[in-house]
Coordinates of C-alpha atoms in Angstrom, one line a residue:
X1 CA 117.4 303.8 216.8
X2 CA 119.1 305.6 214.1
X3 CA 122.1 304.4 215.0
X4 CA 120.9 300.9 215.0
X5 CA 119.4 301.8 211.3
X6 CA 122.7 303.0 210.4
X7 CA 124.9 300.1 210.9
X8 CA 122.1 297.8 209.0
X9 CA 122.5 299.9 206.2
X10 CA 126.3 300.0 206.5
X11 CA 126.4 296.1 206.8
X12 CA 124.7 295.3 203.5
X13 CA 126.2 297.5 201.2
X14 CA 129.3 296.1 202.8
X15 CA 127.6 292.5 202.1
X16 CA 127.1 293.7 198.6
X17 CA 130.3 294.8 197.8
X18 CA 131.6 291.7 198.8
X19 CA 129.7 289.8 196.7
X20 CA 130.1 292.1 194.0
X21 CA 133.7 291.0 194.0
X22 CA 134.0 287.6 195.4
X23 CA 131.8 285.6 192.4
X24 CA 133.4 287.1 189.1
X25 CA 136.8 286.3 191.4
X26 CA 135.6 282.7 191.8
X27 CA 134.2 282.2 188.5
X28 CA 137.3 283.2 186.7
X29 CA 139.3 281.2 189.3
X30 CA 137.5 278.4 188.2
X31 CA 138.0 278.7 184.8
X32 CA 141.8 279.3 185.2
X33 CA 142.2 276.0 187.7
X34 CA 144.0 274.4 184.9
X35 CA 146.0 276.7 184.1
X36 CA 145.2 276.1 180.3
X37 CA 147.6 278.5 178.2
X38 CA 145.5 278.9 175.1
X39 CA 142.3 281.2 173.7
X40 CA 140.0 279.3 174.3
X41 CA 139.2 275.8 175.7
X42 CA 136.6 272.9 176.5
X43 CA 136.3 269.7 178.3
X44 CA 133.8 267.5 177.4
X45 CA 132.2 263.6 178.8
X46 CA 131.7 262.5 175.0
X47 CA 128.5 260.0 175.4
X48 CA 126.4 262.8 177.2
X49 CA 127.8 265.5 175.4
X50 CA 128.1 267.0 179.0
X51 CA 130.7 270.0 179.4
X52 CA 133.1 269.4 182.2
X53 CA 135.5 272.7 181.9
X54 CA 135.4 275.9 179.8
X55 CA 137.1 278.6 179.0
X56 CA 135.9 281.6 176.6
X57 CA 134.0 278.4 174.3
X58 CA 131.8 281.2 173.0
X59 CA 134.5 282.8 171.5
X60 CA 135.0 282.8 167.5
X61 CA 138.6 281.9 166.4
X62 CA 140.2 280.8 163.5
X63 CA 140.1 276.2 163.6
X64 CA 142.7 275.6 160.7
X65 CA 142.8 272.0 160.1
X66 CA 140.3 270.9 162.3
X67 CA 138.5 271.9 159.6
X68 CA 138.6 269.0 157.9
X69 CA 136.6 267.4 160.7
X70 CA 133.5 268.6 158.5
X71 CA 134.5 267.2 155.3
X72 CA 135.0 264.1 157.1
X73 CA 132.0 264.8 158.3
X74 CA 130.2 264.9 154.9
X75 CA 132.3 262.6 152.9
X76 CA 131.3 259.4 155.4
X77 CA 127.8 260.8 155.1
X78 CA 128.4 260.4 151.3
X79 CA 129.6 257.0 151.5
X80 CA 126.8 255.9 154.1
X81 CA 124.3 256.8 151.8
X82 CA 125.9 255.2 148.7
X83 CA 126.4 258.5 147.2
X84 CA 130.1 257.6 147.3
X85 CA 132.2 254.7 147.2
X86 CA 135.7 253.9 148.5
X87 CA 137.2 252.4 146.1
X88 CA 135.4 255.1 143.6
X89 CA 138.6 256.4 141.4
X90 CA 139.0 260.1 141.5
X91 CA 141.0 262.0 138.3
X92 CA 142.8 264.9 139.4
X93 CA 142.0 268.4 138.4
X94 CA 144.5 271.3 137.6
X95 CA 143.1 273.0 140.6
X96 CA 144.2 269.6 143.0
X97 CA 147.1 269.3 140.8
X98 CA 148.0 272.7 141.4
X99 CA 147.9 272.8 145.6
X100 CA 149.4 269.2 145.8
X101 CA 152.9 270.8 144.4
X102 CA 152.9 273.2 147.4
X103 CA 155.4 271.2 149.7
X104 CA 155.2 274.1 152.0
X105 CA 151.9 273.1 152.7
X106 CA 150.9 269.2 154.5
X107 CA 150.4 267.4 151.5
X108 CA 150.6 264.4 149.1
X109 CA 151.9 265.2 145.7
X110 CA 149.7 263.9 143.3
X111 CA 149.9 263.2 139.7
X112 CA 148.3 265.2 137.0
X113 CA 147.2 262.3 135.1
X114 CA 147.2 260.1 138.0
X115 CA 143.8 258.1 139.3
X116 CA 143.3 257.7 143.4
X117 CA 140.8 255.7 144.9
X118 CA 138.5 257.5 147.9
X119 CA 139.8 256.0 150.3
X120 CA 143.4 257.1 149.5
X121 CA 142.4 260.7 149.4
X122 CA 140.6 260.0 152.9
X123 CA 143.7 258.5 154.9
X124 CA 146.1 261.3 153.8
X125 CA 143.5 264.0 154.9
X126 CA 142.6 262.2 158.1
X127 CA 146.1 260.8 159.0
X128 CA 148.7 263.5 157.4
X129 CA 146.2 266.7 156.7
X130 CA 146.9 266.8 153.4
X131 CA 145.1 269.9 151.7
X132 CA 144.9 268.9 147.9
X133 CA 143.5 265.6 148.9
X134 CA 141.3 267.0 151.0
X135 CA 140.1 269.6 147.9
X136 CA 140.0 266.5 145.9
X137 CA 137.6 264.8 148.6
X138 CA 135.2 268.3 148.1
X139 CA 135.3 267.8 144.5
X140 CA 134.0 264.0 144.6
X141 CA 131.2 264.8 146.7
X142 CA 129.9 268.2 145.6
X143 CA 131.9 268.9 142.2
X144 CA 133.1 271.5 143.3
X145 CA 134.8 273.1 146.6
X146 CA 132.9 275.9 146.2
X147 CA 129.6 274.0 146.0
X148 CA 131.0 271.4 149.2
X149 CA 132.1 275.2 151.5
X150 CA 128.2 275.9 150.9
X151 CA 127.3 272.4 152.0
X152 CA 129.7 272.4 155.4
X153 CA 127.5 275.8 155.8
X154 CA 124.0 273.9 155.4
X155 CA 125.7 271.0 157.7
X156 CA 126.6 272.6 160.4
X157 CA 123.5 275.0 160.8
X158 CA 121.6 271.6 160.7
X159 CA 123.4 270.0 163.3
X160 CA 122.7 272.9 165.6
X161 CA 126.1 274.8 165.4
X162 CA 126.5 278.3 166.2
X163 CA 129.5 280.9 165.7
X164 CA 131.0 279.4 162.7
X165 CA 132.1 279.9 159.3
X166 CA 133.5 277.5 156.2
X167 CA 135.4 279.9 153.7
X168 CA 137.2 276.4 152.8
X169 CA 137.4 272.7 152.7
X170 CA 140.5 272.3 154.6
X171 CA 141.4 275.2 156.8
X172 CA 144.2 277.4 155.0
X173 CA 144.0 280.4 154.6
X174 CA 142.4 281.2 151.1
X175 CA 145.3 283.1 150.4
X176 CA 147.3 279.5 150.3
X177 CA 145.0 278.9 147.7
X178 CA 147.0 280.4 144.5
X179 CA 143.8 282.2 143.9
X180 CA 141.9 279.4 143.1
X181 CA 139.6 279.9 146.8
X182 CA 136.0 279.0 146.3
X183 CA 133.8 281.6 144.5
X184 CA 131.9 284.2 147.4
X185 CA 134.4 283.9 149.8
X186 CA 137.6 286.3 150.0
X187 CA 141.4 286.3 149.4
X188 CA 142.4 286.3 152.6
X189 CA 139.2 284.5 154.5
X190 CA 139.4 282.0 156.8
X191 CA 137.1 279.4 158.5
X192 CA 136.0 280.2 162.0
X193 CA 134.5 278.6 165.2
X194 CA 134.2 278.7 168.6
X195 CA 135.5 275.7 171.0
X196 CA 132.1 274.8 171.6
X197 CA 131.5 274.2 168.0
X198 CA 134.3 272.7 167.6
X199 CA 133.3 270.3 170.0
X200 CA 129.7 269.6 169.2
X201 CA 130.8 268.8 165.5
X202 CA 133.7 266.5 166.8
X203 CA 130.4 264.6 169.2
X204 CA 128.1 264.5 166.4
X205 CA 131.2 263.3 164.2
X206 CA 132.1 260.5 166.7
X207 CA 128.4 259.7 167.2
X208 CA 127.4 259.0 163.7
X209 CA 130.4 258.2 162.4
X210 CA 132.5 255.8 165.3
X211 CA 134.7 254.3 162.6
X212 CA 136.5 258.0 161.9
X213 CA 138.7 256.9 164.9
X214 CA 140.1 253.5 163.0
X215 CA 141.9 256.2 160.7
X216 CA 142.3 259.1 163.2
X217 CA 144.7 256.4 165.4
X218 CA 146.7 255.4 163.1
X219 CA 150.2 256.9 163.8
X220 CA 151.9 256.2 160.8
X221 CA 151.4 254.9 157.1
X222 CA 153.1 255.1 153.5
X223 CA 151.0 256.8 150.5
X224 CA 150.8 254.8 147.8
X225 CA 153.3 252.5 149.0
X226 CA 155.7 250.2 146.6
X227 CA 155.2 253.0 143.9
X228 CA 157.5 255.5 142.6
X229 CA 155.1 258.2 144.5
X230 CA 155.1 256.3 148.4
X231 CA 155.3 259.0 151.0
X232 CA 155.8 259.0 154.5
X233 CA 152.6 260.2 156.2
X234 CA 153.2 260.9 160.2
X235 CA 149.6 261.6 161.9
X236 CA 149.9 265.1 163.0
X237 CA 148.1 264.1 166.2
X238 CA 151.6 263.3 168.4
X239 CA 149.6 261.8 170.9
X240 CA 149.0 258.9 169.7
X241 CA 151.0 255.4 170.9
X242 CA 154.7 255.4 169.6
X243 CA 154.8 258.8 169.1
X244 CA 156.7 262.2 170.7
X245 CA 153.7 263.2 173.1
X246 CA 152.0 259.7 173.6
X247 CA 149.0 259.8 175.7
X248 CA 147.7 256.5 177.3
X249 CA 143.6 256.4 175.2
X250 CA 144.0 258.9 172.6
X251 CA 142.7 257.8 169.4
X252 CA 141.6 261.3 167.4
X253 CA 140.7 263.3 166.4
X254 CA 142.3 266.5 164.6
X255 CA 144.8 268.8 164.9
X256 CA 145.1 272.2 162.7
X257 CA 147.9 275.4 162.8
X258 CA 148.0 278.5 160.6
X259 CA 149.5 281.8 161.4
X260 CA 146.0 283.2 161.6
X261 CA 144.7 280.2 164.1
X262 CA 147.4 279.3 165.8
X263 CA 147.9 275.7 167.4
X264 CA 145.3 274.0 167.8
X265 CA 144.1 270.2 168.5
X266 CA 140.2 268.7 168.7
X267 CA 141.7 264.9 170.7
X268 CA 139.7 262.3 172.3
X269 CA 140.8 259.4 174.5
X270 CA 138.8 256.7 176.6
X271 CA 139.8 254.7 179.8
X272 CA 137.9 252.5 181.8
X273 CA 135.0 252.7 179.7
X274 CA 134.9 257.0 179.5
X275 CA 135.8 258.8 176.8
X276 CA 136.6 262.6 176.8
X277 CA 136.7 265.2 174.3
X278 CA 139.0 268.2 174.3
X279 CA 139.8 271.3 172.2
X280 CA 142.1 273.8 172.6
X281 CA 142.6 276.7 170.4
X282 CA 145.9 278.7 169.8
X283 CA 147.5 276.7 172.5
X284 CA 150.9 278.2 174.1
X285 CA 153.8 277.6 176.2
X286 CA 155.0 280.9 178.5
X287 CA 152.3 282.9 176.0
X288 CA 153.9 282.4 172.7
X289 CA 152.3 279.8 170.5
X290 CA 154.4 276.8 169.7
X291 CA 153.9 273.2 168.4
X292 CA 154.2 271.5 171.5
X293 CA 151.3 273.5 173.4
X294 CA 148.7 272.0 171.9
X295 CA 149.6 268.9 173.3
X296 CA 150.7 270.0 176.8
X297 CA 147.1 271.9 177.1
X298 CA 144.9 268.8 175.7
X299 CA 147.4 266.7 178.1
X300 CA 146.2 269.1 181.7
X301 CA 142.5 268.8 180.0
X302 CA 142.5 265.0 179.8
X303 CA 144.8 264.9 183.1
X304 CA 141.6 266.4 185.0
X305 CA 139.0 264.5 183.2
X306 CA 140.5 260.7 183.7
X307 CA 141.6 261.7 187.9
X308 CA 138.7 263.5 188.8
X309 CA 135.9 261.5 187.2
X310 CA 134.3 258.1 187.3
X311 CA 132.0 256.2 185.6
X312 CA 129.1 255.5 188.2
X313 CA 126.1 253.8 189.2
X314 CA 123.7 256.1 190.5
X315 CA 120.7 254.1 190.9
X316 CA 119.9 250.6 190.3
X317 CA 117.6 248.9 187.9
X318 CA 114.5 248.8 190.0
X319 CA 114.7 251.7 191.7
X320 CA 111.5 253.4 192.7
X321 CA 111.8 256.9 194.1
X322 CA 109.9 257.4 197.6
X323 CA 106.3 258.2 197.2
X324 CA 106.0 258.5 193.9
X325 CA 106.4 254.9 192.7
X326 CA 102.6 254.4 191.5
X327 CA 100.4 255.2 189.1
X328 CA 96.6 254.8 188.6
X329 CA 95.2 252.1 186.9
X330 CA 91.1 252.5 185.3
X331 CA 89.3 249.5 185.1
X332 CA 92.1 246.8 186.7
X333 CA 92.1 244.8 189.7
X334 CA 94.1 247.1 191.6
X335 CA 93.8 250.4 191.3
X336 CA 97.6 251.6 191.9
X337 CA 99.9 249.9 190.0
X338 CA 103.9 250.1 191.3
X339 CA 106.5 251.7 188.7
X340 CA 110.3 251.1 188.6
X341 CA 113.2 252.2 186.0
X342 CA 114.2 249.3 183.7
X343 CA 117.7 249.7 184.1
X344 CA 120.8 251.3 186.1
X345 CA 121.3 254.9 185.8
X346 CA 124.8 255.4 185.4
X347 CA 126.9 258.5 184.7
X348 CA 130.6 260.0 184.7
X349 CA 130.5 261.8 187.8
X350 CA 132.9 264.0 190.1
X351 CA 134.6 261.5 192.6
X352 CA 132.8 262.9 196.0
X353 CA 130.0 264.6 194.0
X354 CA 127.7 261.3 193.8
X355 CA 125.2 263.0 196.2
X356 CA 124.6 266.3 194.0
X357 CA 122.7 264.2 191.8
X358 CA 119.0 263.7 192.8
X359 CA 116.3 261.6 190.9
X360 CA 113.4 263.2 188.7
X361 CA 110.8 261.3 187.5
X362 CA 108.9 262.3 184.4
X363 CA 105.6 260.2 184.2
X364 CA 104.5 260.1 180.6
X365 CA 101.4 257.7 181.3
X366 CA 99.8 259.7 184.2
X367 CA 97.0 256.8 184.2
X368 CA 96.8 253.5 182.7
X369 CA 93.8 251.1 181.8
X370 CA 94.0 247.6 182.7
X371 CA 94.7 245.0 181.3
X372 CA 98.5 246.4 182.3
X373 CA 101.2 244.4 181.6
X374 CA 104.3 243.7 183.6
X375 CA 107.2 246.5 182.4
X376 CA 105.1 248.7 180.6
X377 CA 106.8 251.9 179.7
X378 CA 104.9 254.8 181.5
X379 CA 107.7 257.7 181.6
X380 CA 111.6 258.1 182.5
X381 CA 113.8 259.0 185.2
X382 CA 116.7 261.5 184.6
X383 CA 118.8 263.3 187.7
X384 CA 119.3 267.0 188.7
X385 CA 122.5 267.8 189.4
X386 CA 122.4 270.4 192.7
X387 CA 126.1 271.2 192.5
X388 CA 128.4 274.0 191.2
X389 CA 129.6 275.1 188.2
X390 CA 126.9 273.0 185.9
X391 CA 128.3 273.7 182.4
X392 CA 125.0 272.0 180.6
X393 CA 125.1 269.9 177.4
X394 CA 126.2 270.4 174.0
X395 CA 123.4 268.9 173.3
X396 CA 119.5 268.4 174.1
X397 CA 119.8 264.9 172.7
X398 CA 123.0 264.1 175.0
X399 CA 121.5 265.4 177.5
X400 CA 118.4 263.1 176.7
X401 CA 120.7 260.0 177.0
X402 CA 121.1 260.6 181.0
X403 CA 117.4 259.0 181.7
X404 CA 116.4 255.5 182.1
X405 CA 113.3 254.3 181.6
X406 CA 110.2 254.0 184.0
X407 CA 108.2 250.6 183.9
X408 CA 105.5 249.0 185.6
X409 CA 106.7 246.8 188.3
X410 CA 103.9 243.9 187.7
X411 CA 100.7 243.5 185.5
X412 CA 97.2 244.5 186.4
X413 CA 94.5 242.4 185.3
X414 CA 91.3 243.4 184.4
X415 CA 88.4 243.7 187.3
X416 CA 85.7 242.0 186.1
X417 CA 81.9 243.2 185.5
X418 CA 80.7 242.6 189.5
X419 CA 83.8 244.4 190.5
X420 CA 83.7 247.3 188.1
X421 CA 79.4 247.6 188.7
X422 CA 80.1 247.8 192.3
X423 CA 82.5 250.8 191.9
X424 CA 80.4 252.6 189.5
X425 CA 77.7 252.1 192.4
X426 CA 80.0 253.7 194.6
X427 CA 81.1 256.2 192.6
X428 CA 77.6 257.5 192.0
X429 CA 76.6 257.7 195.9
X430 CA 79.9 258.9 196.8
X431 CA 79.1 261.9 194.3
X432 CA 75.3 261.6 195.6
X433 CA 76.7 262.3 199.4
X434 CA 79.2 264.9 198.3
X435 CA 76.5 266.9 196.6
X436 CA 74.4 266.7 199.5
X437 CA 77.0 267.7 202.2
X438 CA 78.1 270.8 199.9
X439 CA 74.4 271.9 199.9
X440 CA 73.9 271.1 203.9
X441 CA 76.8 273.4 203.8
X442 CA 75.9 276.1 202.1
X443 CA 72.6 276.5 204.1
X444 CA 74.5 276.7 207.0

């Protein structure tokens, strides 16, 4: 017997070593499938929001350029609301003046007495990166960059951010700045996210905002061109048709690269109807940081998104889950009435992993009162995924887009007066009997 004893106890702490160091072995092999050489990494379906691969996305790094996602961000918010118009003329300041000269920074040089419409300044930050048009862009819309760093702050704390911090409008370091960096923030600061962040910025950015990615593709164009100041301006974004790294669907979004952040890229790119976006963050090749690696690590990211996943239909427009397809109706001829969703539930799933996704109804209207009509909305239906490594949502409202609505499947007319007497009749002496047989009951 105590042998017997013995050998239990021997087995299970075996069992729980094993354990012990099997899962942290297969969640890291998970995580390093890819093989993505950078700090930090994400993966995401853009309509849902839904996060497909991670790697540290929790961890706070330095974003550089990407950046100017925000003041993109804010300056198409200004425009939207009227606040600020494209063809508005902006006059540069000594400050703008100042950084624009820097050639060792990306920029446009700009004239001290020179005038430059909204739109200008907007193509050379979103196609070339350049910094002092990218100041000037803070200046239009808050007067100041110091008052624009405390509005990217506001921003992205109302967009549900987390682990972040705007020093800056456009990424450098503030000690690129000539000492001119926005008042409360330091010398040598620098803005700081995590992946994940950086990601749900870049969905609520392409959400709001679609028409960022008519300016984020566009490989090439001159500044001012047929003037005496026309510049080249070569998106930094390589991936894009025609140039060095092409990538068959990238349109966006951002790339960035200091010595503090390293290189890093925030790129989208749909096929067949799914888009995907991807951030890496102080990408490398062989574990030193270099241009190219940015590129090759967004490449495996959107490699794995486009061959392992599909757009699919899950369930078709009238389906009506197995037993509970009906709900109650007060009052009506019938006194069940049948529900169905509205429309097919499709979803970018895992080739093979269709089955992991099981329906959940959500009934809203848990009894209705005739009349009824014919596709009435009485709840939703949404799936459960039962598989592994569910990453969740970026956000609640992306995740809210993976439901379909639940209708009635025909109307219910109103019983008329004999009808609804007669029930009432039997509704009383149905409770009459049941009172009776609880008593009879209790005596015995």
């Amino acid at each position: 017997m105590k042998t017997s004893v013995y050998k239990s106890f021997i087995v299970s702490l075996l069992t729980v070593f094993l354990l012990s160091s099997v899962l942290p072995f297969r969640a890291e092999a998970e995580e390093n499938a890819l093989n993505i050489e950078a700090d930090a990494a994400i993966l995401v379906e853009a309509e849902t929001g839904r996060i497909l691969y991670q790697k540290n996305i929790d961890k706070v790094l330095g974003i550089a350029s990407m950046t100017k996602m925000m003041t993109e961000y804010l300056l198409l918010e200004a425009v939207h609301e009227g606040r600020v118009k494209w063809d508005q003329e902006y006059t540069v300041s000594d400050y703008v003046y100042k950084i624009s000269q820097n050639r060792n920074l990306s920029n446009v040089p700009l004239r001290k007495d020179g005038k430059y419409t909204v739109r200008e300044l907007y193509e050379a930050m979103a196609i070339y990166s350049a910094n002092a048009a990218t100041v000037a862009i803070a200046e239009i819309v808050a007067g100041s960059e110091a008052n624009f760093v405390k509005m990217m702050n506001e921003k992205a704390e109302e967009l549900g951010l987390k682990d972040y911090k705007f020093v800056n409008a456009t990424g450098l370091n503030n000690k690129d700045l000539q000492g001119l960096h926005p008042e409360g923030s330091g010398e040598n600061d620098e803005n700081v996210m995590s992946a994940r962040a950086v990601a749900k910025l870049a969905y609520h950015l392409y959400h709001k905002f679609p028409e960022i990615l008519e300016t984020a593709s566009i490989p090439k164009k001159v500044f001012r061109e047929g003037t005496d100041d026309e510049i080249q301006m070569d998106n930094w974004n390589w991936m894009l048709p025609g140039l060095v790294y092409a990538y068959e669907g990238v349109d966006g979004i951002k790339t960035g690269y200091t010595e503090f952040a390293g290189y890093c890229f925030t790129g989208t790119a749909e096929r067949d109807g799914i888009r995907f976006i991807t951030v890496v963050m102080n990408a490398k090749t062989d574990g030193k940081p270099s241009y190219k690696a940015r590129f090759e690590e967004t490449r495996k990211l959107l490699d794995y998104g486009f061959s392992n996943y599909t757009l699919k239909e899950l369930y078709p427009s009238g389906y009506q889950l197995k037993g509970k397809s009906t709900v109650p109706v007060e009052k009506g001829k019938e006194k069940f009435v049948s529900i169905q969703t509205k429309k097919p539930l499709s979803l970018v799933v895992k080739r093979g992993e269709e089955k992991n996704y099981k329906p959940v109804y959500v009934i809203e209207q848990k009894k209705l009162t005739a009349p009824v009509k014919k596709g009435q909305k009485v709840g939703y239906m949404t799936v459960k995924y039962e598989g592994e490594n569910d990453y969740g949502y970026l956000t609640k409202e992306g995740e809210k887009a993976v439901r379909v609505d639940l209708v009635t499947a025909q109307k219910v007319e109103k019983a008329n007066w004999f009808v609804l007497t007669m029930r009432a009749i039997g509704g009383l002496f149905s409770d009459l009997w049941n009172g009776v047989s609880g008593a009879v009951k209790d005596l015995f």
